[in-house]
mmCIF file of C-alpha atoms in Angstrom:
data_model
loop_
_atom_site.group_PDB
_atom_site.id
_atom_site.type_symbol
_atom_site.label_atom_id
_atom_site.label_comp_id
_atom_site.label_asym_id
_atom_site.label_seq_id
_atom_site.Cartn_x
_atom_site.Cartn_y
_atom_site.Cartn_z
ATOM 1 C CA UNK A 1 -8.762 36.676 -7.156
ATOM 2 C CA UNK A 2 -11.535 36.846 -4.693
ATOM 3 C CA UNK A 3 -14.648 34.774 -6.493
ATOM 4 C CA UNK A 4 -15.262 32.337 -9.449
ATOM 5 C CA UNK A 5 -19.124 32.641 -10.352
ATOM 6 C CA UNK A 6 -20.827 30.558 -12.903
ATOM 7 C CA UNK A 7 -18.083 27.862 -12.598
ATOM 8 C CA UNK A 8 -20.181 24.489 -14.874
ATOM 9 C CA UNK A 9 -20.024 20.929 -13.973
ATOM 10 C CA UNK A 10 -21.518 18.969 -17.383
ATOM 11 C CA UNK A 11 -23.269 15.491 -16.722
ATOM 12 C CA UNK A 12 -22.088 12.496 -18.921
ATOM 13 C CA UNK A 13 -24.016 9.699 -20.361
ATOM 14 C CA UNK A 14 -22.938 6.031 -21.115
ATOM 15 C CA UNK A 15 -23.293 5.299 -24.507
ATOM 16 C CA UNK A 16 -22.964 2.017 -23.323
ATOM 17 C CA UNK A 17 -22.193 -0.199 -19.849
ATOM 18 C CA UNK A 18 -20.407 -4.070 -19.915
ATOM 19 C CA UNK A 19 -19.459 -5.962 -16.908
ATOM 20 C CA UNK A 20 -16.641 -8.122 -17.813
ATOM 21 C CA UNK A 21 -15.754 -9.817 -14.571
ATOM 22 C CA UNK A 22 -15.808 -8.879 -10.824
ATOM 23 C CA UNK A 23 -12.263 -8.614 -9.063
ATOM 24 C CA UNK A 24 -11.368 -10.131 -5.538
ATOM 25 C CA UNK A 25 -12.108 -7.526 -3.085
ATOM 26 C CA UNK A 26 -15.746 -7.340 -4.494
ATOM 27 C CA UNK A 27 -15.264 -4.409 -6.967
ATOM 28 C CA UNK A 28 -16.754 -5.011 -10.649
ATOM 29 C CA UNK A 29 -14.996 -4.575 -13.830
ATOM 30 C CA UNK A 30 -16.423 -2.473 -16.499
ATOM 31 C CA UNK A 31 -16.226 -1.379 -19.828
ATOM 32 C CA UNK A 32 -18.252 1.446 -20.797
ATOM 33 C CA UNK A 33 -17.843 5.103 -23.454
ATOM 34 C CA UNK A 34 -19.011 8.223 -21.251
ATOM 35 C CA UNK A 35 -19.763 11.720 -23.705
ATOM 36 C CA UNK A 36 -19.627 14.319 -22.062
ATOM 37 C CA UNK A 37 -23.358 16.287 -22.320
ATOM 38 C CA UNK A 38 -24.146 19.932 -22.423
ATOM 39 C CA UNK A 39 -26.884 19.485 -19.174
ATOM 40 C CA UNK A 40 -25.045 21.009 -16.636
ATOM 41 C CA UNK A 41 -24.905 22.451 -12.877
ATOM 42 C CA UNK A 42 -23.723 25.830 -12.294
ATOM 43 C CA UNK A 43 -21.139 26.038 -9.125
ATOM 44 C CA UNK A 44 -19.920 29.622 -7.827
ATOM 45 C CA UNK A 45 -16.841 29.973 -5.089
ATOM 46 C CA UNK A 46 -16.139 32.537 -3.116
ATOM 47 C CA UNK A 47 -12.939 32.790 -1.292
ATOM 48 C CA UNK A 48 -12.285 32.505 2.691
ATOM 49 C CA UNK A 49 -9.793 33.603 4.510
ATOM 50 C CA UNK A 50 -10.354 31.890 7.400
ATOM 51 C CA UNK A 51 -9.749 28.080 5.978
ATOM 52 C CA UNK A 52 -13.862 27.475 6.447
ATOM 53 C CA UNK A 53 -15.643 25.480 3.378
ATOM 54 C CA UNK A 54 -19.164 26.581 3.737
ATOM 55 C CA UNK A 55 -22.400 25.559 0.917
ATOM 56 C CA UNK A 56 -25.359 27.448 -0.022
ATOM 57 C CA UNK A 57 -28.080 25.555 -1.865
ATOM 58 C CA UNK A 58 -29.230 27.822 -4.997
ATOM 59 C CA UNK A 59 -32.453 25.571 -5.472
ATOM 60 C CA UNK A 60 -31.759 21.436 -4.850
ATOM 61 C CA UNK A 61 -31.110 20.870 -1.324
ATOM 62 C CA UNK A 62 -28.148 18.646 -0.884
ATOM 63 C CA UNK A 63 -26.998 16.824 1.858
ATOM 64 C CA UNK A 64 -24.527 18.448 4.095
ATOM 65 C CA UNK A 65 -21.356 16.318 3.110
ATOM 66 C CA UNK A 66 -21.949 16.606 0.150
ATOM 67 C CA UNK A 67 -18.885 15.983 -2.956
ATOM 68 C CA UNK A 68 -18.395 19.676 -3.487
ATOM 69 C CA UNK A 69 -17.662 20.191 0.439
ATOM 70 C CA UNK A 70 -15.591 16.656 0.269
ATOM 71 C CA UNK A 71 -13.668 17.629 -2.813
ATOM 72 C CA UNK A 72 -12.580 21.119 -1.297
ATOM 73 C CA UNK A 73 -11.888 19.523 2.146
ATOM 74 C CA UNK A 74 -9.436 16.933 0.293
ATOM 75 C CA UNK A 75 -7.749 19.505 -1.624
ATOM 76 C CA UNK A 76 -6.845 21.225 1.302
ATOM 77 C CA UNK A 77 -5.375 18.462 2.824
ATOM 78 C CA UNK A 78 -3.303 17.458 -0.302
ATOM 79 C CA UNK A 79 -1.976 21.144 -0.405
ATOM 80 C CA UNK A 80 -1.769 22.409 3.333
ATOM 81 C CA UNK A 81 -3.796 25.186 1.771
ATOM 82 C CA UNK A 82 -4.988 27.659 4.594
ATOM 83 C CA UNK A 83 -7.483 29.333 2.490
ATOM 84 C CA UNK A 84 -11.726 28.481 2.403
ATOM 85 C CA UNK A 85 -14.299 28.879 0.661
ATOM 86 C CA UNK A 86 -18.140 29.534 -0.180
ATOM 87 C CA UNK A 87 -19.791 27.569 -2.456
ATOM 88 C CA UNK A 88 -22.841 28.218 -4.217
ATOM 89 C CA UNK A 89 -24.623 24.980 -5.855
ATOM 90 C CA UNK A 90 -27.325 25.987 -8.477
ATOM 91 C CA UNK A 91 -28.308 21.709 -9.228
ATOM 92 C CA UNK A 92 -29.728 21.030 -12.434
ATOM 93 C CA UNK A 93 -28.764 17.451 -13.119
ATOM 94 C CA UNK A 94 -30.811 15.392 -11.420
ATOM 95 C CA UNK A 95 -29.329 12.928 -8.346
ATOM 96 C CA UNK A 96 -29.618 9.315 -8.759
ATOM 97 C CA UNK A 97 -29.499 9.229 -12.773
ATOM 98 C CA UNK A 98 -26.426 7.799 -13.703
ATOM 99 C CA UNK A 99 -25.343 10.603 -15.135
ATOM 100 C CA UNK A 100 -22.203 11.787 -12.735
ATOM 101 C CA UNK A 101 -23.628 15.054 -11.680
ATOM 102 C CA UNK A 102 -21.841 14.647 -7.954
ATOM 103 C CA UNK A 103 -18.742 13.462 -9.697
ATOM 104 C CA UNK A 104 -19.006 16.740 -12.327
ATOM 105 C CA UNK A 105 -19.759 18.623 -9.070
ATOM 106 C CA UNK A 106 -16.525 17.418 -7.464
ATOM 107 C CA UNK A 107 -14.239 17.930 -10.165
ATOM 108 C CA UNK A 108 -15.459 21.577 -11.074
ATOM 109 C CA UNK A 109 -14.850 22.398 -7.409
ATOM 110 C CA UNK A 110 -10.927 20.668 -7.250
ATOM 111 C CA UNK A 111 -10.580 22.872 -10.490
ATOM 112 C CA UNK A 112 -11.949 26.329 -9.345
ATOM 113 C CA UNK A 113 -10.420 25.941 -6.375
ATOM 114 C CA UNK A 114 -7.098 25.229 -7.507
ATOM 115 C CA UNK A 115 -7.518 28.431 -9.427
ATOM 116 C CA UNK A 116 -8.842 30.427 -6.594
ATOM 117 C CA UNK A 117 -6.456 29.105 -3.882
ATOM 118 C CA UNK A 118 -3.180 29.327 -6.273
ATOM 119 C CA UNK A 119 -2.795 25.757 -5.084
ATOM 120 C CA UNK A 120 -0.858 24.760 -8.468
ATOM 121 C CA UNK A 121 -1.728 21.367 -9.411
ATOM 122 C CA UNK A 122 -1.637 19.197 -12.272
ATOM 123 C CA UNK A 123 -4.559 17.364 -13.847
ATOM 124 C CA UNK A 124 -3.255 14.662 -13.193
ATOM 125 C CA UNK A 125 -2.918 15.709 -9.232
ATOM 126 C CA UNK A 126 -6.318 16.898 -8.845
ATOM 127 C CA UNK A 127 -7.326 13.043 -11.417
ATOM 128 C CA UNK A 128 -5.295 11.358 -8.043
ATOM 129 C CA UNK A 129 -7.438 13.583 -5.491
ATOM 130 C CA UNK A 130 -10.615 12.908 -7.337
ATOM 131 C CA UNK A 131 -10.307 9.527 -7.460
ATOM 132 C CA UNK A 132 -10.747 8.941 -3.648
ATOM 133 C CA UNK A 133 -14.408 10.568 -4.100
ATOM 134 C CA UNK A 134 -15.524 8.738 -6.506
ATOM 135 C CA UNK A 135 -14.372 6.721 -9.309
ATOM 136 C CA UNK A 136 -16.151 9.336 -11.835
ATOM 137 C CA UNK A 137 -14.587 11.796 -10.780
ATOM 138 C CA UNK A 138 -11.420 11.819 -13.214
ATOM 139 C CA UNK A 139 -13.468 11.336 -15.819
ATOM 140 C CA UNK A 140 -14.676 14.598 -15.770
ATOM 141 C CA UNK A 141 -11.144 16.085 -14.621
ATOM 142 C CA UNK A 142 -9.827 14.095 -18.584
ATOM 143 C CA UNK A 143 -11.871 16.792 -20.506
ATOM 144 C CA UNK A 144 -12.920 14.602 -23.071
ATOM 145 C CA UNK A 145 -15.441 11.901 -24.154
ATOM 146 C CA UNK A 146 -13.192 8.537 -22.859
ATOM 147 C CA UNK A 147 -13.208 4.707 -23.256
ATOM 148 C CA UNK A 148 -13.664 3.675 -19.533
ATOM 149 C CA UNK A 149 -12.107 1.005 -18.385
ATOM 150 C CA UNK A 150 -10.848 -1.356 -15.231
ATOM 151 C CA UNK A 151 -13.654 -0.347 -12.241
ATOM 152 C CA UNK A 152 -13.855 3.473 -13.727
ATOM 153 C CA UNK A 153 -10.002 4.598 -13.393
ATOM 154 C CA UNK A 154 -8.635 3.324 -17.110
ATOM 155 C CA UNK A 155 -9.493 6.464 -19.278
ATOM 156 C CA UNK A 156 -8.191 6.224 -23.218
ATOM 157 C CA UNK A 157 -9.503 9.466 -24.800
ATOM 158 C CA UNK A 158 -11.936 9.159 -27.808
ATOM 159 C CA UNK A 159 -13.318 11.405 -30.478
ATOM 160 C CA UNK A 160 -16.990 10.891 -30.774
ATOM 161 C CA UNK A 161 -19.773 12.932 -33.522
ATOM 162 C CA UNK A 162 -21.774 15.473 -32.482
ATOM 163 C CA UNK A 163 -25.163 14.483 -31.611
ATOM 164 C CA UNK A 164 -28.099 15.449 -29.514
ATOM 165 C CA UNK A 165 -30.060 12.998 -26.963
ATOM 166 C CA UNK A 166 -33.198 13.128 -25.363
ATOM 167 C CA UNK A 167 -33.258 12.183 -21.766
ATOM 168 C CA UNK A 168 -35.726 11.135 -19.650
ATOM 169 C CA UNK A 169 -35.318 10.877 -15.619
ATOM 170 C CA UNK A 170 -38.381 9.347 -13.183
ATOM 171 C CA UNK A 171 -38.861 10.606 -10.068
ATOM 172 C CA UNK A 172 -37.232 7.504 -8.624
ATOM 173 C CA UNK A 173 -33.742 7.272 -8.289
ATOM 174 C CA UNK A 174 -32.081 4.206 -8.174
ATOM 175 C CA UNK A 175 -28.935 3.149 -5.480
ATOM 176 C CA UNK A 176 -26.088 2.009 -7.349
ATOM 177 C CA UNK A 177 -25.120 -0.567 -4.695
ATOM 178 C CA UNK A 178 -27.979 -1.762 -4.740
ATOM 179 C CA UNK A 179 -27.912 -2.613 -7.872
ATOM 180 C CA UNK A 180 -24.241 -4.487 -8.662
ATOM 181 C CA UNK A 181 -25.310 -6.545 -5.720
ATOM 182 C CA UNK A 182 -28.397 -7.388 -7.034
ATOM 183 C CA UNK A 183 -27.464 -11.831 -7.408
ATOM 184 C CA UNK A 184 -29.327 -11.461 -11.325
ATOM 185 C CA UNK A 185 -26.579 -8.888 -12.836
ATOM 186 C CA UNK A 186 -25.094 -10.358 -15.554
ATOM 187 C CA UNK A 187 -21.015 -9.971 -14.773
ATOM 188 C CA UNK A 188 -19.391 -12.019 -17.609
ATOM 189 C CA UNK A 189 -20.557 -9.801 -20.694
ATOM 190 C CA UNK A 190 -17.066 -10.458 -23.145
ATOM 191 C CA UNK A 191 -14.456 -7.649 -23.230
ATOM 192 C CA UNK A 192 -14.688 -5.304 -26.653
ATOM 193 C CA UNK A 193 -12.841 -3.127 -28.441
ATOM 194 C CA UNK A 194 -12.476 0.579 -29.510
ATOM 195 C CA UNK A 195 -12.717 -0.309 -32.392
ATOM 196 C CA UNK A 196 -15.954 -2.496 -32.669
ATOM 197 C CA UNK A 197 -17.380 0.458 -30.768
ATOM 198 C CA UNK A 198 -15.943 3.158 -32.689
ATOM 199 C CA UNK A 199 -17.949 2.115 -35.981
ATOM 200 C CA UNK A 200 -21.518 2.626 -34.449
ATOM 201 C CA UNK A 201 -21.220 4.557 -31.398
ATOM 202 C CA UNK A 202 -24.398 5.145 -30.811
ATOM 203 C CA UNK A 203 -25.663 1.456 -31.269
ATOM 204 C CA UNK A 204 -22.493 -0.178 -30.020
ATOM 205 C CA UNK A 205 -23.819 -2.952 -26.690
ATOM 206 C CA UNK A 206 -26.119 -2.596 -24.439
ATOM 207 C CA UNK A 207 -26.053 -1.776 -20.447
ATOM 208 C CA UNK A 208 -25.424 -4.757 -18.439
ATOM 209 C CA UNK A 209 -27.518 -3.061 -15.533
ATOM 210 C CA UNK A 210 -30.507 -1.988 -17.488
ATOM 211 C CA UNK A 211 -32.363 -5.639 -16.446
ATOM 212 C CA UNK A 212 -31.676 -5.495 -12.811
ATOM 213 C CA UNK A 213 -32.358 -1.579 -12.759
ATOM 214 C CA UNK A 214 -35.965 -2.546 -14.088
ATOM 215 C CA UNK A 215 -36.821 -4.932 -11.690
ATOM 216 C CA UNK A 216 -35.862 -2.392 -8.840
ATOM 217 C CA UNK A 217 -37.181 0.715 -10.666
ATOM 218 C CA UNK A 218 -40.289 -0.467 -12.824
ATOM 219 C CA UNK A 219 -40.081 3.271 -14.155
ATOM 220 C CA UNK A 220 -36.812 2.410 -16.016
ATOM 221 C CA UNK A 221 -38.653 0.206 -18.262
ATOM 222 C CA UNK A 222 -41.789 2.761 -18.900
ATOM 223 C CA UNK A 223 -39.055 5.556 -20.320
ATOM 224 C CA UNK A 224 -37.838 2.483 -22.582
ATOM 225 C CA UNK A 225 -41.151 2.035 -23.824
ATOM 226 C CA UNK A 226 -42.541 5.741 -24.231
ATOM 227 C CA UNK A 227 -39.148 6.196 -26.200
ATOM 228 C CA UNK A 228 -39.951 2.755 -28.455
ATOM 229 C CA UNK A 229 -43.699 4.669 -28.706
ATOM 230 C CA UNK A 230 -41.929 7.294 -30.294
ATOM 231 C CA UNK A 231 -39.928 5.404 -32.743
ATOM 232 C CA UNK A 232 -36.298 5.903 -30.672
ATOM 233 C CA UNK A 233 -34.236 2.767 -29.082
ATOM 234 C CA UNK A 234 -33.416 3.974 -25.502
ATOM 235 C CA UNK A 235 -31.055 2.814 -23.028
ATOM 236 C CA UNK A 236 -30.181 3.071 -18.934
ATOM 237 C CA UNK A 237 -27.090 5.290 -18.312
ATOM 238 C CA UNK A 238 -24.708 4.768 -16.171
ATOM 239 C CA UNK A 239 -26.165 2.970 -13.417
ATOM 240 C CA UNK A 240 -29.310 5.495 -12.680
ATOM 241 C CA UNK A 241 -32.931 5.543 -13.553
ATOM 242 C CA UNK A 242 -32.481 8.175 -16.737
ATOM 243 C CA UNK A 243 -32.478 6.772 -19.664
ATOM 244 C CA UNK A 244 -31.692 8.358 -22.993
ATOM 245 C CA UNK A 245 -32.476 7.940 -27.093
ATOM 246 C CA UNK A 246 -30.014 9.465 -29.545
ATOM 247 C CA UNK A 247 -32.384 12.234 -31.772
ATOM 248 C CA UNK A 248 -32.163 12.057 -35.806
ATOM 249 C CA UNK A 249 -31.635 15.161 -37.491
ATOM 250 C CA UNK A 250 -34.719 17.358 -37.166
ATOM 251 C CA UNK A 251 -36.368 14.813 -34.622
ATOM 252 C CA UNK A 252 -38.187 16.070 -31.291
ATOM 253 C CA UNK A 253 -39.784 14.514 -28.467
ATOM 254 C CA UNK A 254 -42.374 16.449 -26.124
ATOM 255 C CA UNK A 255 -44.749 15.881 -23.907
ATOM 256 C CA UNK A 256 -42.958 13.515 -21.134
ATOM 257 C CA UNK A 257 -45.079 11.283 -19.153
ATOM 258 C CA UNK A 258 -46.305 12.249 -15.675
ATOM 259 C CA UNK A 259 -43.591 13.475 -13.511
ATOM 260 C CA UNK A 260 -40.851 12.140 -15.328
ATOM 261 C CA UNK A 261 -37.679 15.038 -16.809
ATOM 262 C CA UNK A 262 -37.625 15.174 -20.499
ATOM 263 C CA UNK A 263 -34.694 17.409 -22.106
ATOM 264 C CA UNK A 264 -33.012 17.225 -25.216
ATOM 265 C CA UNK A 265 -28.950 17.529 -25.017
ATOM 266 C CA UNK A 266 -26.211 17.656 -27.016
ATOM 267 C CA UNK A 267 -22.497 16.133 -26.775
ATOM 268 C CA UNK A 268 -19.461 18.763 -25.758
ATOM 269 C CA UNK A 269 -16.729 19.000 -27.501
ATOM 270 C CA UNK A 270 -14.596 19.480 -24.853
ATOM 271 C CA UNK A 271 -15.125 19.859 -20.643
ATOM 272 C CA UNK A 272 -15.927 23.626 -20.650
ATOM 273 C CA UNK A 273 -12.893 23.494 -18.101
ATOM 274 C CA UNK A 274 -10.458 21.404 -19.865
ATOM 275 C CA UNK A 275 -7.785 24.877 -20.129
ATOM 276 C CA UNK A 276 -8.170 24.905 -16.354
ATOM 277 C CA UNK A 277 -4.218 23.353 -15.279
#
């Protein structure tokens, strides 16, 4: 096998975001549902023989370390693998969103190249790999629509309905650490259950970060409103500047204001991957 082309990494959206406490060494505890979205980036790999891991921007520029190079550097330290590779990102979901387009990024490329290289891990190999990129990343590396838990790492799979969103991103992005440190986040928000959640998933909580991400990011709170304008109840994701509406059967929404991204989504079934291991 010489190439993988077309390789997707899907974005995810929080259907909801609770912090529950904050531990000792600083890092907050969460409780959140990610679904998995059909808005996706499009990664192609080429193989090297000479152990080089080399990117080609195919629109987006992204910085130079970015978690595609990271991810492919890591697996070839966890596997001694000699092998390189080329890799060709064509971005789509936007940066800064909250919706774990790096993360997606990373975990397509510990996939494909696992595949490529013959390196022979498990899921659950690559999960332990991704994790030291990002706590997203294993998310994406499950397959499936998960209860998050702990600071990101405590995945229980969950079977969610099908359903489209609308999403609107600003142009600003926000900076996530900017935003847990923010001293006005709300950190005791009481722990729930699947169950609780499970009967209205799409109205189930709120997003803990949503009031501090409005006071940093004014544009948060105009997507809120245009949404409310149009008769939807929107919410932050993750902890990025998109926020999102679920659609009602046969409902659209055009016409996005000034230099924001408006496009309408639908939940996965699956991670187009999740065969891949």
């Amino acid at each position: 096998m010489q190439a993988l082309y077309d390789i997707p990494a899907p974005a995810k959206l929080n259907l909801f975001l609770h912090i529950t406490g904050r531990r000792s060494d600083g890092y907050h505890l969460l409780q959140s549902a990610f679904m998995l979205i059909d808005w996706c980036d499009q990664l192609h790999f080429a193989l090297r023989n000479d152990g080089q891991i080399s990117r080609e921007d195919l629109g987006v520029a992204l910085p130079p370390d970015d978690l595609c190079v990271r991810a492919a550097r890591a697996l070839q330290t966890a596997t001694a693998c000699p092998l390189g590779a080329h890799i060709g990102v064509a971005k789509s979901v936007p940066s800064q969103a909250g919706m774990g387009g790096g993360s997606s990024d990373a975990a397509s490329t510990l996939l494909a190249l696992n595949r490529l290289w013959n390196t022979g891990l498990s899921r659950s190999q690559l999960a332990a790999i991704g994790l030291q990129l990002g706590a997203d990343v294993p998310f994406f590396l499950l397959g499936q629509h998960a209860w998050v838990e702990g600071v990101g790492e405590v995945l229980t799979p969950l079977t969610l309905p099908k359903a489209r969103f609308a999403v609107l991103k600003p142009q600003a992005g926000l900076d996530t650490r900017a935003v847990f440190a923010h001293p006005l986040l709300e950190r005791n928000t009481a722990l729930a259950i699947i169950s609780g959640f499970a009967a209205d998933p799409f109205g189930f909580g709120h997003n803990d970060l949503q009031p501090v991400a409005q006071l940093l990011c004014p544009a948060v709170g105009e997507s809120i409103d245009w949404f409310a304008a149009q008769g939807l109840n929107a919410r932050m994701t993750g902890s990025g500047s998109a926020v999102f509406a679920q659609l009602p059967h046969g409902k659209d929404v055009h016409d996005a204001p000034g230099g924001m991204t408006l496009k309408t989504c639908s939940s996965l079934d699956a991670h187009p991957l999740q065969g891949w291991c």
